[in-house]
Amino acid sequence: MEKNITLSVKNLRKVIGRKEIIKGLTFDLREGEVFGFLGPNGAGKTTTIRMLVGLIKPTSGSIHICGYNLEENFQAALKNLGCIVENPELYPFLSGYHNLLHFARMLDGVGDERIKEVTELVGLTERIHDKVKTYSLGMRQRLGIAQALLGNPKVLILDEPTNGLDPAGIREMREFIRFLAEHEGLSVLVSSHLLSEIQLLCDRVAIIAKGTIIRTDTVLRLLSNREKMVWRLEPYETGKQILQALTKIEEKDDGTIWTEYNKEKIPEWNKQLVDSGVSVLEMNRKMPVLEDLFLELTGGETIE
Amino acid sequence: MNKLIQNEMMKLVAKKRLLVIALIIGVLVILFTYAQYKQVQTQREKLGTSDWRTILQQQIVDTTNRLSSSRISDEWKKQLQISLQQQQYYLDHDINPAEPGAPTFMRIFLENSIDLFIPLMVMVIASDLVSSEHSLGTVKLLLTRPVKRWKVLLSKYITLCLAVSLIIAIAGFLSYAISGVVFGYKGWGAPILTGFNVTDEGLNTSQVKLLSLWKFLLMDFGLVWFVAIVVGTLSFMLSVLIRSTAAGMGVMLAALISGAILNNMISSWESAKYFFMVNLRLTDYMKGTAPPIEGMTLAFSMLVLLVWWLAALCVSFIVFTKKDVY
């Protein structure tokens, strides 16, 4: 059975001046999933997100959040939405608590109780009464999430949530987002220009370039047949000939040979190599990089 | 709505702007008090008496002497004539135009700060009320709440009005409290004349009324408040239109200063009277000095300001609710 759709975008377009920035996006978010919005810088991710949260008016198309049309029923729609657009910019001259109080006052029925709850959830209880200007970037990010969660939203929109975080912070953030989706049933929309990040975090991905969605699919399906196998063989020539007879190969400058990654056939190829007296020094599964994926999907068109 | 205003107040207090303004006013009042005190002393030494009648008499003689000089311009001459007639009127009716005491100081302070100083202080608060949200980036959080945009802006505007009222209350309180130390706290009931009419023929005294100083002051405060609200609303509009606080402040400052300069040189450029900045000296109508352009009256100036106020308010709300936020 299909899970409930929480955010539905239909034929979204934005024209600024004479330039069409967003050229008709259509996608849905379902309950409990993390949806990735993947694209290079300047592809229109942020513009799209700003339209989703009501900061920019779409030229045409519709956005429904939990069934409410964003334009016609702004308040009801935004009640179900929490977001961080770009960096979590909070008031530096207020304490973390006052920042949360500030945004809680803008929501109906959110009181001290809930502020305490979200503070604990993001682990800021100890520092919550300090001024935000004394916070580290990671803490600000967490306070930003706390702020987004205040109103118990059904949909969470995070624009580049790991931007500027250190590896530990990125990992923590990733776990936290997964937790929210799996245990709290939130739909989370995450944008990023890093494929590796989307890969680890998301269930489904929309790949966007130049204002259009090139492809929407599950991460698994999108990447599975694009993985490569990297071989380092000794002696090189013999190994190359054997592999060449079995499959298509690519020779790389660093002395490795790349073939497709095929779960069923790899052990067999390996056996053949070993049986022929070739030492396999390295066997490595390689994830495609965003650029390669783009090249493939757009058919050679370069990213700007 | 109350909660939104609470939010804005919380931010305003946290920024400590009001404290800075109170401090500035305090320092200036101390300076002016000292200057005033010095002036009184010099006068006393020069004339050898502290009797106000003698001083006023001396002033009248001074003015007459200046009038007889051929080098002064026609406008200036007219101004002098009007003030001469006023001084004579005060003397004839045995009323001291500058009864010593804190209330008189307050009146003089208000009259002199209405067109530049108070608007400047108001500007400090108004000009970054909206633009600071842009420069901090917090506008993105503010406008993605389930609250209509016009409500967000209205809460800011109401906060501005409260802050303006507070600034004027602070100015009133400080000027009274500080100057009173030197001049004494009495003098609320001192008589003062208002209703001088400046016409083509000169000063018309037919409608002159005698008022207690406290009543006069109350009217002065009302006018100052009105001017402050108008100037505040205009800076508020600039704050909505221009994202940079500094640029918005610059534009407003230029307008205010140009108003002060224009006041002295536009008597023959008649359509200039529709600028808001030449209409700020409302208290002058109470005192009865010649307006910068002939035919300007209190009602006219207030109407001009009202139109500017309304236009600024409409522009602010339309732009703020419609514009895309990047």
XYZ file of C-alpha atoms in Angstrom:
630
model
C 0.000 0.000 0.000
C 1.170 3.482 -0.842
C 2.065 5.557 2.194
C 0.380 8.899 2.745
C 1.596 11.729 0.596
C 2.557 14.698 2.779
C 4.004 17.095 0.257
C 2.881 17.230 -3.307
C 4.374 19.494 -5.934
C 2.802 19.772 -9.356
C 4.246 21.483 -12.386
C 6.055 24.125 -10.377
C 7.505 26.936 -12.463
C 9.303 30.172 -11.658
C 10.164 32.859 -14.150
C 12.357 35.743 -13.046
C 12.548 38.492 -15.584
C 12.620 36.663 -18.878
C 14.529 33.704 -17.565
C 12.804 30.513 -16.587
C 14.618 29.372 -13.474
C 12.442 26.406 -12.588
C 10.858 24.604 -15.491
C 7.975 22.535 -14.241
C 8.865 20.322 -11.277
C 6.581 17.533 -10.150
C 7.271 15.287 -7.193
C 5.717 13.824 -4.044
C 6.974 13.185 -0.547
C 5.611 10.287 1.455
C 5.268 9.827 5.179
C 8.395 8.599 6.915
C 10.777 8.933 4.020
C 13.866 10.999 3.486
C 13.779 12.513 0.058
C 16.938 13.852 -1.486
C 17.132 16.823 -3.761
C 20.331 16.433 -5.628
C 21.859 18.866 -8.033
C 24.885 20.999 -8.654
C 25.060 24.548 -7.357
C 22.765 26.770 -9.351
C 20.467 23.990 -10.474
C 17.483 25.578 -8.768
C 17.420 23.652 -5.515
C 17.287 26.650 -3.238
C 14.771 28.501 -5.392
C 12.525 25.445 -5.308
C 12.861 25.119 -1.569
C 12.068 28.783 -1.093
C 8.900 28.284 -3.079
C 7.981 25.276 -0.951
C 8.234 27.289 2.272
C 6.393 30.320 0.928
C 9.268 32.773 0.625
C 8.965 33.011 -3.157
C 5.737 32.959 -5.114
C 5.716 30.362 -7.890
C 4.899 31.662 -11.359
C 2.617 28.685 -11.873
C 1.999 25.241 -10.485
C 0.771 24.107 -7.113
C 2.208 23.049 -3.777
C 0.167 21.051 -1.288
C 1.374 20.386 2.228
C -0.680 17.743 3.988
C -3.492 18.467 1.587
C -3.499 22.235 2.069
C -2.699 24.454 -0.870
C 0.169 26.704 0.097
C -1.130 29.776 -1.683
C -4.781 29.530 -0.761
C -4.359 28.227 2.732
C -0.988 29.554 3.802
C -1.460 29.199 7.541
C -2.815 25.660 7.562
C -0.160 24.521 5.114
C 2.741 26.025 7.018
C 1.516 24.618 10.303
C 2.617 21.241 9.027
C 5.994 22.409 7.857
C 9.299 22.979 9.579
C 12.280 24.236 7.703
C 15.786 25.536 7.636
C 16.612 27.474 4.497
C 20.351 27.619 3.942
C 22.171 28.308 7.181
C 20.166 28.348 10.375
C 20.278 32.081 10.910
C 18.997 32.844 14.367
C 19.141 36.003 16.430
C 22.714 36.118 17.731
C 21.868 38.658 20.415
C 19.227 36.426 22.011
C 19.809 33.252 23.990
C 18.941 29.907 22.469
C 15.923 29.730 24.710
C 14.683 33.154 23.694
C 15.117 32.237 20.047
C 12.939 29.192 20.549
C 10.461 31.229 22.588
C 10.349 33.760 19.775
C 9.387 31.170 17.203
C 7.101 29.283 19.572
C 5.079 32.455 20.040
C 4.417 32.426 16.325
C 2.804 29.004 16.534
C -0.503 28.254 18.179
C -0.415 26.043 21.215
C 3.325 25.648 21.508
C 4.442 26.359 25.021
C 7.345 25.946 27.389
C 6.763 22.214 27.549
C 7.465 21.743 23.865
C 10.485 24.071 23.961
C 11.977 21.884 26.665
C 11.187 18.767 24.662
C 12.905 19.883 21.473
C 15.853 21.261 23.431
C 16.384 17.840 24.917
C 15.844 16.176 21.572
C 18.690 18.094 19.977
C 20.839 17.902 23.104
C 21.217 21.571 23.868
C 19.785 21.606 27.390
C 23.020 22.730 29.014
C 23.722 25.696 26.785
C 20.194 26.792 25.991
C 20.388 29.963 28.100
C 23.622 31.187 26.530
C 23.575 33.784 23.776
C 23.511 32.272 20.309
C 26.574 34.248 19.250
C 28.638 32.050 21.579
C 27.432 28.842 19.894
C 29.503 26.735 17.529
C 28.209 26.117 14.032
C 27.105 22.622 14.985
C 25.128 23.956 17.921
C 23.485 26.568 15.753
C 22.521 23.865 13.316
C 20.965 21.873 16.129
C 19.151 24.918 17.447
C 17.903 25.481 13.913
C 16.485 21.977 13.847
C 14.955 22.442 17.276
C 13.262 25.561 15.938
C 11.996 23.655 12.899
C 10.557 20.905 15.078
C 8.745 23.208 17.514
C 5.362 22.973 15.845
C 5.348 19.190 15.480
C 5.505 19.411 11.694
C 4.716 16.546 9.339
C 7.174 17.759 6.753
C 10.697 18.911 7.445
C 12.644 20.769 4.775
C 16.380 21.090 5.234
C 18.488 22.969 2.742
C 22.062 21.650 2.788
C 21.828 20.504 6.409
C 25.432 19.367 6.678
C 26.945 22.449 5.119
C 29.936 23.572 7.149
C 29.808 20.760 9.692
C 32.819 18.639 10.593
C 32.744 14.884 9.863
C 31.488 14.042 13.335
C 28.795 16.673 13.033
C 27.758 15.382 9.615
C 27.427 11.873 10.948
C 25.435 13.048 13.936
C 23.136 15.068 11.719
C 22.607 12.118 9.417
C 21.657 9.831 12.250
C 19.338 12.427 13.642
C 17.528 12.912 10.347
C 17.120 9.140 9.901
C 15.790 8.957 13.439
C 13.194 11.633 12.753
C 11.977 9.877 9.633
C 11.925 6.366 11.012
C 10.711 6.958 14.547
C 8.697 10.144 14.336
C 7.255 9.462 10.892
C 8.320 12.781 9.432
C 8.822 13.343 5.748
C 12.171 15.001 5.313
C 13.273 16.814 2.204
C 17.024 17.278 2.096
C 18.885 19.162 -0.574
C 22.516 18.656 -1.322
C 25.123 18.843 -4.010
C 27.021 15.905 -2.545
C 26.092 12.529 -3.899
C 27.782 10.638 -1.068
C 25.651 12.434 1.466
C 22.396 11.769 -0.352
C 23.383 8.160 -0.813
C 23.793 7.565 2.895
C 20.794 9.557 4.000
C 17.939 9.274 1.561
C 15.369 6.732 0.488
C 14.507 8.432 -2.750
C 16.252 11.049 -4.823
C 15.264 13.585 -7.404
C 18.125 14.690 -9.572
C 17.742 18.248 -10.694
C 19.744 20.204 -13.212
C 19.019 23.524 -14.905
C 15.587 23.756 -13.339
C 14.231 20.370 -14.378
C 14.078 17.029 -12.651
C 16.091 14.624 -14.733
C 15.123 11.593 -12.789
C 13.318 10.563 -9.604
C 14.037 7.147 -8.206
C 15.106 5.207 -5.141
C 18.763 5.584 -4.290
C 19.251 1.877 -4.710
C 17.956 1.733 -8.239
C 19.599 4.929 -9.286
C 23.055 3.856 -8.301
C 23.105 0.066 -8.417
C 23.855 -0.412 -12.072
C 26.271 2.478 -12.141
C 28.738 1.132 -9.672
C 32.158 0.233 -11.012
C 34.723 -2.340 -10.058
C 38.304 -1.221 -9.815
C 40.984 -3.836 -10.371
C 44.719 -3.609 -9.811
C 46.364 -6.629 -11.395
C 49.872 -8.057 -11.627
C 51.022 -8.721 -14.300
C 48.985 -5.971 -15.897
C 48.902 -7.125 -19.539
C 47.795 -10.696 -18.866
C 45.135 -9.549 -16.482
C 43.884 -7.003 -18.968
C 43.514 -9.584 -21.689
C 41.575 -11.946 -19.483
C 39.161 -9.260 -18.332
C 38.818 -7.890 -21.819
C 37.619 -11.288 -22.984
C 34.973 -11.314 -20.276
C 33.578 -7.789 -20.260
C 34.063 -4.210 -21.349
C 37.012 -2.583 -19.634
C 38.344 0.909 -19.131
C 42.034 1.517 -18.593
C 42.904 4.286 -16.209
C 46.066 6.317 -15.981
C 46.898 5.147 -12.493
C 47.341 1.547 -13.630
C 43.919 0.284 -12.635
C 41.299 -1.343 -14.798
C 37.628 -0.512 -14.356
C 34.813 -2.850 -15.204
C 31.135 -2.841 -14.412
C 30.089 -3.993 -10.972
C 28.089 -7.174 -11.280
C 27.449 -9.133 -8.129
C 26.953 -12.458 -9.873
C 29.873 -12.320 -12.183
C 32.604 -10.712 -10.132
C 33.591 -13.869 -8.153
C 33.792 -15.780 -11.390
C 36.033 -13.215 -13.039
C 38.209 -13.154 -10.004
C 38.530 -16.939 -10.068
C 39.546 -16.902 -13.693
C 42.180 -14.288 -13.011
C 43.613 -16.198 -10.097
C 43.543 -19.473 -12.003
C 45.552 -17.894 -14.796
C 48.221 -16.903 -12.349
C 47.378 -13.190 -12.144
C 47.646 -11.679 -8.682
C 44.738 -9.487 -7.776
C 46.294 -6.708 -5.723
C 43.186 -4.664 -5.331
C 39.479 -5.124 -5.905
C 37.388 -2.125 -5.106
C 33.761 -1.264 -5.525
C 33.489 2.335 -6.656
C 30.453 4.531 -6.267
C 29.838 6.827 -9.175
C 30.522 10.478 -8.499
C 27.873 13.047 -9.122
C 29.584 14.367 -12.204
C 29.666 10.933 -13.810
C 26.063 10.298 -12.929
C 25.104 13.581 -14.470
C 27.057 12.910 -17.585
C 25.283 9.639 -17.970
C 21.818 10.935 -17.204
C 22.028 14.053 -19.263
C 23.752 12.275 -22.093
C 27.023 14.105 -22.084
C 25.744 17.558 -21.317
C 28.098 19.202 -18.897
C 27.092 20.774 -15.619
C 27.379 24.487 -15.373
C -0.857 39.646 17.661
C 0.148 40.344 21.268
C 2.688 37.584 21.123
C 4.196 38.970 17.946
C 4.572 42.378 19.551
C 6.148 40.717 22.576
C 8.645 39.128 20.194
C 9.553 42.417 18.599
C 9.898 44.093 21.978
C 12.133 41.285 23.174
C 14.424 41.803 20.193
C 14.406 45.570 20.605
C 15.332 45.333 24.263
C 18.028 42.734 23.573
C 19.611 45.031 21.003
C 19.861 47.724 23.714
C 18.956 50.422 21.220
C 16.625 52.239 23.607
C 19.330 52.344 26.232
C 21.751 53.952 23.799
C 19.145 56.492 22.791
C 18.369 57.341 26.416
C 22.086 57.806 26.970
C 22.473 60.120 23.995
C 19.502 62.208 25.078
C 20.864 62.365 28.621
C 24.262 63.605 27.497
C 22.785 66.193 25.161
C 20.390 67.500 27.781
C 23.311 67.973 30.155
C 25.167 69.917 27.470
C 22.184 72.103 26.659
C 21.465 72.738 30.304
C 25.003 73.944 30.812
C 24.848 76.110 27.692
C 21.590 77.650 28.818
C 22.968 78.265 32.268
C 26.023 79.979 30.805
C 23.854 82.142 28.598
C 21.755 83.326 31.498
C 24.905 84.143 33.471
C 26.493 86.145 30.668
C 23.314 88.089 30.183
C 23.147 88.865 33.842
C 26.743 90.071 33.911
C 26.257 92.208 30.852
C 23.082 93.903 32.020
C 23.830 93.774 35.705
C 20.342 92.563 36.521
C 18.347 89.368 36.503
C 15.051 91.168 35.906
C 13.507 89.702 32.748
C 11.904 92.997 31.770
C 15.246 94.687 31.456
C 16.600 91.740 29.477
C 13.639 91.684 27.132
C 13.915 95.437 26.698
C 17.553 95.031 25.788
C 16.636 92.286 23.271
C 14.100 94.563 21.652
C 16.738 97.278 21.318
C 19.136 94.740 19.814
C 16.584 93.564 17.282
C 15.703 97.087 16.280
C 19.351 97.872 15.723
C 19.750 94.838 13.548
C 16.677 95.772 11.554
C 18.102 99.163 10.682
C 21.102 97.556 9.051
C 20.780 97.653 5.291
C 22.754 94.512 4.654
C 20.205 91.953 5.837
C 17.925 90.147 3.419
C 14.225 90.800 3.110
C 13.230 87.425 4.528
C 15.442 87.785 7.524
C 14.135 91.259 8.013
C 10.586 89.931 8.078
C 11.515 87.260 10.597
C 13.106 89.863 12.823
C 10.121 92.127 12.562
C 7.816 89.358 13.630
C 9.921 88.417 16.614
C 10.220 92.098 17.508
C 6.455 92.468 17.506
C 6.164 89.343 19.631
C 8.693 90.549 22.140
C 6.880 93.859 22.339
C 3.582 92.063 22.868
C 5.035 90.014 25.715
C 6.443 93.129 27.305
C 3.210 95.058 26.917
C 1.238 92.289 28.593
C 3.825 91.842 31.319
C 4.495 88.195 30.532
C 7.928 86.618 30.707
C 8.486 84.678 27.442
C 11.137 82.522 29.076
C 10.070 81.957 32.644
C 13.080 80.252 34.228
C 12.623 76.647 35.279
C 12.719 73.131 33.983
C 9.395 73.329 32.089
C 10.658 76.254 30.003
C 13.854 74.388 29.288
C 11.758 71.421 28.199
C 9.810 73.638 25.831
C 12.941 75.090 24.266
C 14.509 71.649 24.034
C 11.456 70.238 22.270
C 11.201 73.152 19.868
C 14.786 72.729 18.838
C 14.831 68.971 18.564
C 11.620 68.440 16.618
C 13.077 68.621 13.120
C 16.385 66.849 13.522
C 17.293 65.396 16.871
C 14.137 63.458 17.734
C 13.697 62.212 14.144
C 17.311 61.056 14.236
C 16.726 59.039 17.380
C 13.556 57.536 15.935
C 15.461 56.664 12.796
C 18.008 54.669 14.772
C 15.240 52.273 15.731
C 13.014 52.383 12.671
C 15.590 51.980 9.969
C 16.773 48.531 10.932
C 13.505 47.071 12.167
C 12.946 45.193 8.917
C 16.266 45.409 7.114
C 18.161 43.821 10.009
C 16.043 40.692 9.589
C 17.257 40.600 6.011
C 20.898 41.113 6.860
C 20.762 38.528 9.642
C 18.874 36.126 7.385
C 16.264 35.598 10.079
C 13.577 36.875 7.745
C 13.543 33.387 6.253
C 12.520 31.951 9.597
C 10.155 34.783 10.382
C 8.169 34.416 7.168
C 7.967 30.639 7.121
C 5.757 30.503 10.191
C 2.026 29.987 9.910
C 1.495 33.730 10.335
C 0.442 36.046 7.542
C 3.076 38.463 6.392
C 1.016 41.565 7.033
C 0.634 40.504 10.647
C 4.383 40.184 11.015
C 4.851 43.665 9.600
C 2.037 45.143 11.663
C 3.605 43.787 14.848
C 6.821 45.518 13.862
C 5.012 48.755 13.131
C 3.168 48.739 16.433
C 6.469 48.103 18.167
C 7.889 51.101 16.350
C 5.022 53.299 17.553
C 5.547 52.121 21.109
C 9.265 52.770 20.854
C 8.659 56.255 19.443
C 6.345 57.087 22.312
C 8.918 55.789 24.727
C 11.702 57.875 23.178
C 9.614 61.011 23.512
C 8.706 60.137 27.080
C 12.390 59.618 27.820
C 13.292 62.934 26.187
C 10.602 64.695 28.228
C 11.561 63.052 31.472
C 15.307 63.547 31.102
C 15.068 67.159 29.988
C 12.870 67.925 32.991
C 14.830 65.934 35.544
C 18.286 67.081 34.490
C 17.613 70.747 33.805
C 15.616 71.005 36.995
C 18.775 70.510 38.996
C 20.023 73.857 37.693
C 16.858 75.845 36.946
C 14.513 74.423 39.575
C 11.503 72.239 38.994
C 8.850 74.914 39.208
C 7.139 76.877 36.497
C 4.387 74.590 35.177
C 1.808 77.253 35.592
C 3.786 80.071 33.950
C 1.749 81.880 31.316
C 2.711 81.647 27.682
C 1.170 83.155 24.592
C 0.110 81.245 21.521
C -2.019 81.950 18.466
C 0.171 84.526 16.753
C -0.806 84.650 13.118
C 1.841 85.482 10.578
C 0.207 87.153 7.615
C 1.370 89.212 4.700
C 1.072 92.380 6.717
C 3.151 90.992 9.550
C 2.069 89.697 12.890
C -1.599 89.375 13.635
C -2.233 89.255 17.360
C -6.015 89.188 17.305
C -6.215 85.488 18.144
C -3.494 85.377 20.733
C -4.399 83.291 23.744
C -2.820 82.999 27.126
C -1.997 79.442 28.143
C -0.443 77.787 31.120
C 2.923 76.368 30.234
C 1.868 72.799 31.016
C -0.968 73.004 28.535
C 1.357 74.454 25.950
C 3.867 71.691 26.644
C 1.208 69.038 26.238
C 0.450 70.384 22.773
C 4.148 70.546 21.974
C 4.550 66.918 22.974
C 1.622 65.954 20.800
C 3.185 67.663 17.803
C 6.608 66.171 18.452
C 5.037 62.738 18.752
C 3.187 63.219 15.482
C 6.349 64.278 13.664
C 8.282 61.384 15.185
C 5.653 58.885 14.050
C 5.710 60.262 10.507
C 9.503 60.203 10.310
C 9.526 56.755 11.899
C 7.050 55.465 9.333
C 9.127 56.856 6.481
C 12.312 55.201 7.764
C 10.274 52.058 8.308
C 9.291 52.103 4.645
C 12.911 52.547 3.611
C 13.796 49.660 5.863
C 11.332 47.500 3.943
C 12.483 48.728 0.541
C 16.222 48.794 1.089
C 17.850 45.703 2.495
C 20.889 47.477 3.817
C 20.317 49.315 7.092
C 23.140 51.736 6.406
C 21.765 52.713 3.009
C 18.283 53.251 4.431
C 19.677 55.400 7.215
C 21.718 57.381 4.714
C 18.710 58.205 2.573
C 16.659 59.282 5.575
C 19.495 61.325 7.014
C 19.989 63.097 3.690
C 16.272 63.896 3.570
C 16.239 65.289 7.107
C 19.328 67.411 6.654
C 18.175 68.701 3.292
C 14.969 69.716 5.047
C 16.924 71.772 7.567
C 18.871 73.442 4.764
C 15.875 73.990 2.487
C 13.991 75.651 5.322
C 16.376 78.588 5.049
C 16.291 79.097 1.324
C 13.082 78.020 -0.317
C 10.777 80.906 0.452
C 10.389 81.607 -3.254
C 10.104 78.010 -4.435
C 6.510 77.462 -3.535
C 5.917 73.826 -4.500
C 8.669 72.785 -2.105
C 6.100 73.042 0.663
C 4.839 69.574 -0.278
C 8.104 67.957 0.848
C 7.703 66.295 4.208
C 11.032 67.564 5.487
C 10.197 71.260 5.347
C 7.024 70.615 7.320
C 8.619 69.128 10.399
C 8.881 72.248 12.561
C 5.301 72.075 13.790
C 6.084 73.653 17.146
C 7.065 76.876 15.367
C 3.424 77.432 14.490
C 2.599 77.329 18.176
C 5.265 79.880 18.950
C 4.332 82.013 15.974
C 7.477 82.385 13.890
C 7.303 82.954 10.156
C 6.948 79.727 8.148
C 9.608 78.881 5.533
C 7.125 79.392 2.711
C 4.309 81.845 2.791
C 0.882 80.360 3.328
C 2.023 77.360 5.295
C -0.089 76.780 8.379
C -0.220 74.173 11.109
C -3.149 72.428 9.437
C -1.422 72.463 6.069
C 1.801 70.982 7.447
C -0.027 68.309 9.364
C -2.002 67.376 6.268
C 1.146 67.107 4.167
C 2.760 64.900 6.814
C -0.380 62.806 7.056
C -0.331 62.138 3.313
C 3.336 61.141 3.418
C 2.626 58.904 6.408
C -0.246 57.151 4.674
C 1.710 56.654 1.468
C 4.710 55.238 3.347
C 2.496 52.864 5.268
C 0.761 51.597 2.120
C 4.032 51.105 0.267
C 5.540 49.240 3.234
C 2.678 46.803 3.541
C 2.203 46.195 -0.177
C 5.879 45.589 -0.835
C 6.425 43.456 2.239
C 3.520 41.122 1.583
C 4.237 40.755 -2.113
C 7.943 40.521 -2.532
C 9.971 37.350 -3.006
C 12.586 36.716 -0.360
C 15.951 35.468 -1.541
